[in-house]
């Protein structure tokens, strides 16, 4: 069986070290906001060249808290890509704002030439989603945001470590939002998320919002033990156990991304002679291959045949946002979202994770080649 994803091999390999980290944090006497969290926040921003960072409970919370820190509320509009993950939209909706969707390019990233059409007097924010591991065309998005005085929140949930013209994603917009959901580039063994920013007052605000709106330290960084809320906040903590696992896994991150790239290269090599449409690379960005997304008009057949040979694949995502009943009413501009609709019908993702073996990738490719010969 070739699993689409599993943490079991990773756990087997690093079990001793992960258990040591968990035990150490359990014995520290700190469950939240302890040394592991402080260390992780510091290491994450150092690695990704951001001035400030706030660890939170999930990637969804990272987006919600960032939007809330900018004062986004009912009556506002936020622009994003039609093919994004549901949580981008749920974060926007949780503020009361309305999402406005833009179609995508063949690289599955927002089509920047279509953003301006969606801008109205109510538009406040653009959320470029760096989907599958590649960064959007940020130069153009910055130009538009400057012209219309909009803020940019980067959705980096799938692209940790990817760069745009030598700048890490998450440092280009006013906020960068990351997810540590187990399947992600830096996955933990539970939920987690992160917000990066270079703006001190927004950092302080995001930090308050993650903890019921409470200011925890005074001007001299002295701990304030006061249950006093300075603003409307939520509870979105990253606990010490998760932070300790993340501290360990962050030391491996370059190795993990390198391995994903090796596997992607192997897929490209093995599949280049087929009519499967392989990932289109964006020349200004590198790719961290959170997912290896391919396309074929007969995808259902391919998926079914692969399953028969015990090879798992996944469609990420099968429905563009405007095709889901929950969100349908917000979008009257379906005709403008054709590319995301076509892509959603043809895409599927092949297994790619650091512990996957070369021989397994070769096996997947051989099976695909045979299936294509039969169905074409
Ligand atoms: C593009 C994108 N944005 C946001 C999120 C939300 O992250 P989380 O699952 O940690 O809340 C995800 C994760 O699924 C994602 O893929």
PDB file of N, CA, C and O in Angstrom, residues 83 103-109 131-132 277-278 280 293-297 299-300 315-320 337-348:
ATOM      1  N   UNK A  83      -9.893  28.977  -5.657  1.00  0.00           N
ATOM      2  CA  UNK A  83      -9.560  27.555  -5.435  1.00  0.00           C
ATOM      3  C   UNK A  83      -8.917  27.321  -4.070  1.00  0.00           C
ATOM      4  O   UNK A  83      -8.313  26.274  -3.848  1.00  0.00           O
ATOM      5  N   UNK A 103     -10.314  34.374 -10.123  1.00  0.00           N
ATOM      6  CA  UNK A 103      -9.934  33.123 -10.802  1.00  0.00           C
ATOM      7  C   UNK A 103      -8.409  32.894 -10.735  1.00  0.00           C
ATOM      8  O   UNK A 103      -7.664  33.757 -10.276  1.00  0.00           O
ATOM      9  N   UNK A 104      -7.996  31.725 -11.193  1.00  0.00           N
ATOM     10  CA  UNK A 104      -6.589  31.331 -11.064  1.00  0.00           C
ATOM     11  C   UNK A 104      -5.917  31.165 -12.435  1.00  0.00           C
ATOM     12  O   UNK A 104      -6.591  31.080 -13.458  1.00  0.00           O
ATOM     13  N   UNK A 105      -4.589  31.078 -12.391  1.00  0.00           N
ATOM     14  CA  UNK A 105      -3.802  30.749 -13.589  1.00  0.00           C
ATOM     15  C   UNK A 105      -3.633  29.232 -13.690  1.00  0.00           C
ATOM     16  O   UNK A 105      -4.036  28.499 -12.784  1.00  0.00           O
ATOM     17  N   UNK A 106      -2.892  28.820 -14.712  1.00  0.00           N
ATOM     18  CA  UNK A 106      -2.635  27.383 -14.848  1.00  0.00           C
ATOM     19  C   UNK A 106      -1.661  26.862 -13.794  1.00  0.00           C
ATOM     20  O   UNK A 106      -1.475  25.653 -13.655  1.00  0.00           O
ATOM     21  N   UNK A 107      -1.004  27.778 -13.057  1.00  0.00           N
ATOM     22  CA  UNK A 107      -0.143  27.322 -11.953  1.00  0.00           C
ATOM     23  C   UNK A 107      -0.929  27.219 -10.639  1.00  0.00           C
ATOM     24  O   UNK A 107      -0.343  27.061  -9.578  1.00  0.00           O
ATOM     25  N   UNK A 108      -2.249  27.391 -10.723  1.00  0.00           N
ATOM     26  CA  UNK A 108      -3.182  27.268  -9.590  1.00  0.00           C
ATOM     27  C   UNK A 108      -3.103  28.443  -8.612  1.00  0.00           C
ATOM     28  O   UNK A 108      -3.642  28.378  -7.514  1.00  0.00           O
ATOM     29  N   UNK A 109      -2.416  29.514  -9.023  1.00  0.00           N
ATOM     30  CA  UNK A 109      -2.304  30.691  -8.156  1.00  0.00           C
ATOM     31  C   UNK A 109      -3.193  31.805  -8.695  1.00  0.00           C
ATOM     32  O   UNK A 109      -3.528  31.817  -9.891  1.00  0.00           O
ATOM     33  N   UNK A 131      -0.692  28.479  -2.912  1.00  0.00           N
ATOM     34  CA  UNK A 131      -1.210  27.106  -2.883  1.00  0.00           C
ATOM     35  C   UNK A 131      -0.204  26.069  -3.383  1.00  0.00           C
ATOM     36  O   UNK A 131       0.560  26.333  -4.316  1.00  0.00           O
ATOM     37  N   UNK A 132      -0.247  24.924  -2.769  1.00  0.00           N
ATOM     38  CA  UNK A 132       0.539  23.723  -3.101  1.00  0.00           C
ATOM     39  C   UNK A 132       2.047  23.864  -2.812  1.00  0.00           C
ATOM     40  O   UNK A 132       2.792  22.904  -2.935  1.00  0.00           O
ATOM     41  N   UNK A 277      -0.773  16.406 -16.979  1.00  0.00           N
ATOM     42  CA  UNK A 277      -0.266  17.784 -16.889  1.00  0.00           C
ATOM     43  C   UNK A 277       0.403  17.984 -15.530  1.00  0.00           C
ATOM     44  O   UNK A 277      -0.236  17.884 -14.481  1.00  0.00           O
ATOM     45  N   UNK A 278       1.699  18.219 -15.579  1.00  0.00           N
ATOM     46  CA  UNK A 278       2.513  18.309 -14.359  1.00  0.00           C
ATOM     47  C   UNK A 278       2.487  19.741 -13.815  1.00  0.00           C
ATOM     48  O   UNK A 278       2.078  20.658 -14.523  1.00  0.00           O
ATOM     49  N   UNK A 280       2.947  23.463 -13.049  1.00  0.00           N
ATOM     50  CA  UNK A 280       3.554  24.542 -13.849  1.00  0.00           C
ATOM     51  C   UNK A 280       4.342  25.424 -12.888  1.00  0.00           C
ATOM     52  O   UNK A 280       3.799  25.928 -11.907  1.00  0.00           O
ATOM     53  N   UNK A 293       0.581  18.296  -7.529  1.00  0.00           N
ATOM     54  CA  UNK A 293      -0.755  18.290  -8.137  1.00  0.00           C
ATOM     55  C   UNK A 293      -0.645  18.120  -9.644  1.00  0.00           C
ATOM     56  O   UNK A 293       0.054  18.899 -10.299  1.00  0.00           O
ATOM     57  N   UNK A 294      -1.320  17.117 -10.160  1.00  0.00           N
ATOM     58  CA  UNK A 294      -1.301  16.853 -11.604  1.00  0.00           C
ATOM     59  C   UNK A 294      -2.732  16.955 -12.139  1.00  0.00           C
ATOM     60  O   UNK A 294      -3.682  17.082 -11.371  1.00  0.00           O
ATOM     61  N   UNK A 295      -2.832  16.896 -13.471  1.00  0.00           N
ATOM     62  CA  UNK A 295      -4.152  17.103 -14.064  1.00  0.00           C
ATOM     63  C   UNK A 295      -4.343  16.164 -15.249  1.00  0.00           C
ATOM     64  O   UNK A 295      -3.410  15.897 -15.998  1.00  0.00           O
ATOM     65  N   UNK A 296      -5.587  15.669 -15.369  1.00  0.00           N
ATOM     66  CA  UNK A 296      -5.924  14.848 -16.534  1.00  0.00           C
ATOM     67  C   UNK A 296      -7.436  14.843 -16.700  1.00  0.00           C
ATOM     68  O   UNK A 296      -8.164  14.805 -15.703  1.00  0.00           O
ATOM     69  N   UNK A 297      -7.893  14.851 -17.946  1.00  0.00           N
ATOM     70  CA  UNK A 297      -9.351  14.892 -18.151  1.00  0.00           C
ATOM     71  C   UNK A 297     -10.014  13.575 -17.753  1.00  0.00           C
ATOM     72  O   UNK A 297     -11.211  13.533 -17.515  1.00  0.00           O
ATOM     73  N   UNK A 299      -9.320  11.882 -14.943  1.00  0.00           N
ATOM     74  CA  UNK A 299      -8.737  11.658 -13.610  1.00  0.00           C
ATOM     75  C   UNK A 299      -9.473  10.588 -12.798  1.00  0.00           C
ATOM     76  O   UNK A 299      -8.844   9.825 -12.084  1.00  0.00           O
ATOM     77  N   UNK A 300     -10.816  10.535 -12.925  1.00  0.00           N
ATOM     78  CA  UNK A 300     -11.554   9.579 -12.080  1.00  0.00           C
ATOM     79  C   UNK A 300     -11.090   8.152 -12.368  1.00  0.00           C
ATOM     80  O   UNK A 300     -10.910   7.347 -11.461  1.00  0.00           O
ATOM     81  N   UNK A 315      -7.876  14.462  -4.035  1.00  0.00           N
ATOM     82  CA  UNK A 315      -8.227  15.647  -4.829  1.00  0.00           C
ATOM     83  C   UNK A 315      -8.251  16.856  -3.898  1.00  0.00           C
ATOM     84  O   UNK A 315      -9.117  16.956  -3.034  1.00  0.00           O
ATOM     85  N   UNK A 316      -7.274  17.720  -4.083  1.00  0.00           N
ATOM     86  CA  UNK A 316      -7.181  18.902  -3.211  1.00  0.00           C
ATOM     87  C   UNK A 316      -7.163  20.140  -4.092  1.00  0.00           C
ATOM     88  O   UNK A 316      -6.142  20.446  -4.681  1.00  0.00           O
ATOM     89  N   UNK A 317      -8.325  20.766  -4.316  1.00  0.00           N
ATOM     90  CA  UNK A 317      -9.635  20.545  -3.706  1.00  0.00           C
ATOM     91  C   UNK A 317     -10.667  20.245  -4.781  1.00  0.00           C
ATOM     92  O   UNK A 317     -10.587  20.847  -5.859  1.00  0.00           O
ATOM     93  N   UNK A 318     -11.657  19.425  -4.497  1.00  0.00           N
ATOM     94  CA  UNK A 318     -12.610  19.037  -5.540  1.00  0.00           C
ATOM     95  C   UNK A 318     -13.634  20.116  -5.902  1.00  0.00           C
ATOM     96  O   UNK A 318     -14.201  20.075  -6.990  1.00  0.00           O
ATOM     97  N   UNK A 319     -13.881  21.071  -4.988  1.00  0.00           N
ATOM     98  CA  UNK A 319     -14.866  22.136  -5.280  1.00  0.00           C
ATOM     99  C   UNK A 319     -14.230  23.502  -5.082  1.00  0.00           C
ATOM    100  O   UNK A 319     -13.686  23.772  -4.006  1.00  0.00           O
ATOM    101  N   UNK A 320     -14.342  24.380  -6.095  1.00  0.00           N
ATOM    102  CA  UNK A 320     -13.947  25.766  -5.819  1.00  0.00           C
ATOM    103  C   UNK A 320     -14.953  26.347  -4.806  1.00  0.00           C
ATOM    104  O   UNK A 320     -16.080  25.832  -4.686  1.00  0.00           O
ATOM    105  N   UNK A 337     -14.925  32.761 -13.047  1.00  0.00           N
ATOM    106  CA  UNK A 337     -14.112  31.829 -12.256  1.00  0.00           C
ATOM    107  C   UNK A 337     -13.942  30.483 -12.963  1.00  0.00           C
ATOM    108  O   UNK A 337     -13.778  29.445 -12.333  1.00  0.00           O
ATOM    109  N   UNK A 338     -14.008  30.543 -14.287  1.00  0.00           N
ATOM    110  CA  UNK A 338     -14.026  29.325 -15.112  1.00  0.00           C
ATOM    111  C   UNK A 338     -12.805  28.433 -14.896  1.00  0.00           C
ATOM    112  O   UNK A 338     -12.919  27.214 -14.801  1.00  0.00           O
ATOM    113  N   UNK A 339     -11.629  29.061 -14.847  1.00  0.00           N
ATOM    114  CA  UNK A 339     -10.414  28.250 -14.758  1.00  0.00           C
ATOM    115  C   UNK A 339     -10.389  27.434 -13.464  1.00  0.00           C
ATOM    116  O   UNK A 339      -9.988  26.264 -13.469  1.00  0.00           O
ATOM    117  N   UNK A 340     -10.830  28.028 -12.361  1.00  0.00           N
ATOM    118  CA  UNK A 340     -10.837  27.249 -11.112  1.00  0.00           C
ATOM    119  C   UNK A 340     -11.844  26.105 -11.190  1.00  0.00           C
ATOM    120  O   UNK A 340     -11.625  25.040 -10.610  1.00  0.00           O
ATOM    121  N   UNK A 341     -12.941  26.320 -11.937  1.00  0.00           N
ATOM    122  CA  UNK A 341     -13.924  25.244 -12.079  1.00  0.00           C
ATOM    123  C   UNK A 341     -13.361  24.094 -12.921  1.00  0.00           C
ATOM    124  O   UNK A 341     -13.497  22.926 -12.563  1.00  0.00           O
ATOM    125  N   UNK A 342     -12.708  24.454 -14.021  1.00  0.00           N
ATOM    126  CA  UNK A 342     -12.133  23.413 -14.895  1.00  0.00           C
ATOM    127  C   UNK A 342     -11.052  22.637 -14.135  1.00  0.00           C
ATOM    128  O   UNK A 342     -11.024  21.409 -14.135  1.00  0.00           O
ATOM    129  N   UNK A 343     -10.190  23.387 -13.456  1.00  0.00           N
ATOM    130  CA  UNK A 343      -9.087  22.728 -12.739  1.00  0.00           C
ATOM    131  C   UNK A 343      -9.626  21.791 -11.646  1.00  0.00           C
ATOM    132  O   UNK A 343      -9.122  20.680 -11.471  1.00  0.00           O
ATOM    133  N   UNK A 344     -10.646  22.243 -10.938  1.00  0.00           N
ATOM    134  CA  UNK A 344     -11.193  21.407  -9.850  1.00  0.00           C
ATOM    135  C   UNK A 344     -11.705  20.072 -10.383  1.00  0.00           C
ATOM    136  O   UNK A 344     -11.712  19.069  -9.667  1.00  0.00           O
ATOM    137  N   UNK A 345     -12.105  20.058 -11.638  1.00  0.00           N
ATOM    138  CA  UNK A 345     -12.627  18.810 -12.227  1.00  0.00           C
ATOM    139  C   UNK A 345     -11.515  17.875 -12.693  1.00  0.00           C
ATOM    140  O   UNK A 345     -11.758  16.705 -12.953  1.00  0.00           O
ATOM    141  N   UNK A 346     -10.312  18.409 -12.870  1.00  0.00           N
ATOM    142  CA  UNK A 346      -9.254  17.575 -13.465  1.00  0.00           C
ATOM    143  C   UNK A 346      -8.067  17.272 -12.559  1.00  0.00           C
ATOM    144  O   UNK A 346      -7.280  16.374 -12.835  1.00  0.00           O
ATOM    145  N   UNK A 347      -7.934  18.034 -11.477  1.00  0.00           N
ATOM    146  CA  UNK A 347      -6.721  17.870 -10.656  1.00  0.00           C
ATOM    147  C   UNK A 347      -6.795  16.659  -9.712  1.00  0.00           C
ATOM    148  O   UNK A 347      -7.878  16.231  -9.316  1.00  0.00           O
ATOM    149  N   UNK A 348      -5.638  16.132  -9.389  1.00  0.00           N
ATOM    150  CA  UNK A 348      -5.499  15.203  -8.262  1.00  0.00           C
ATOM    151  C   UNK A 348      -4.041  15.229  -7.807  1.00  0.00           C
ATOM    152  O   UNK A 348      -3.157  15.635  -8.558  1.00  0.00           O
TER     153      UNK A 348
END
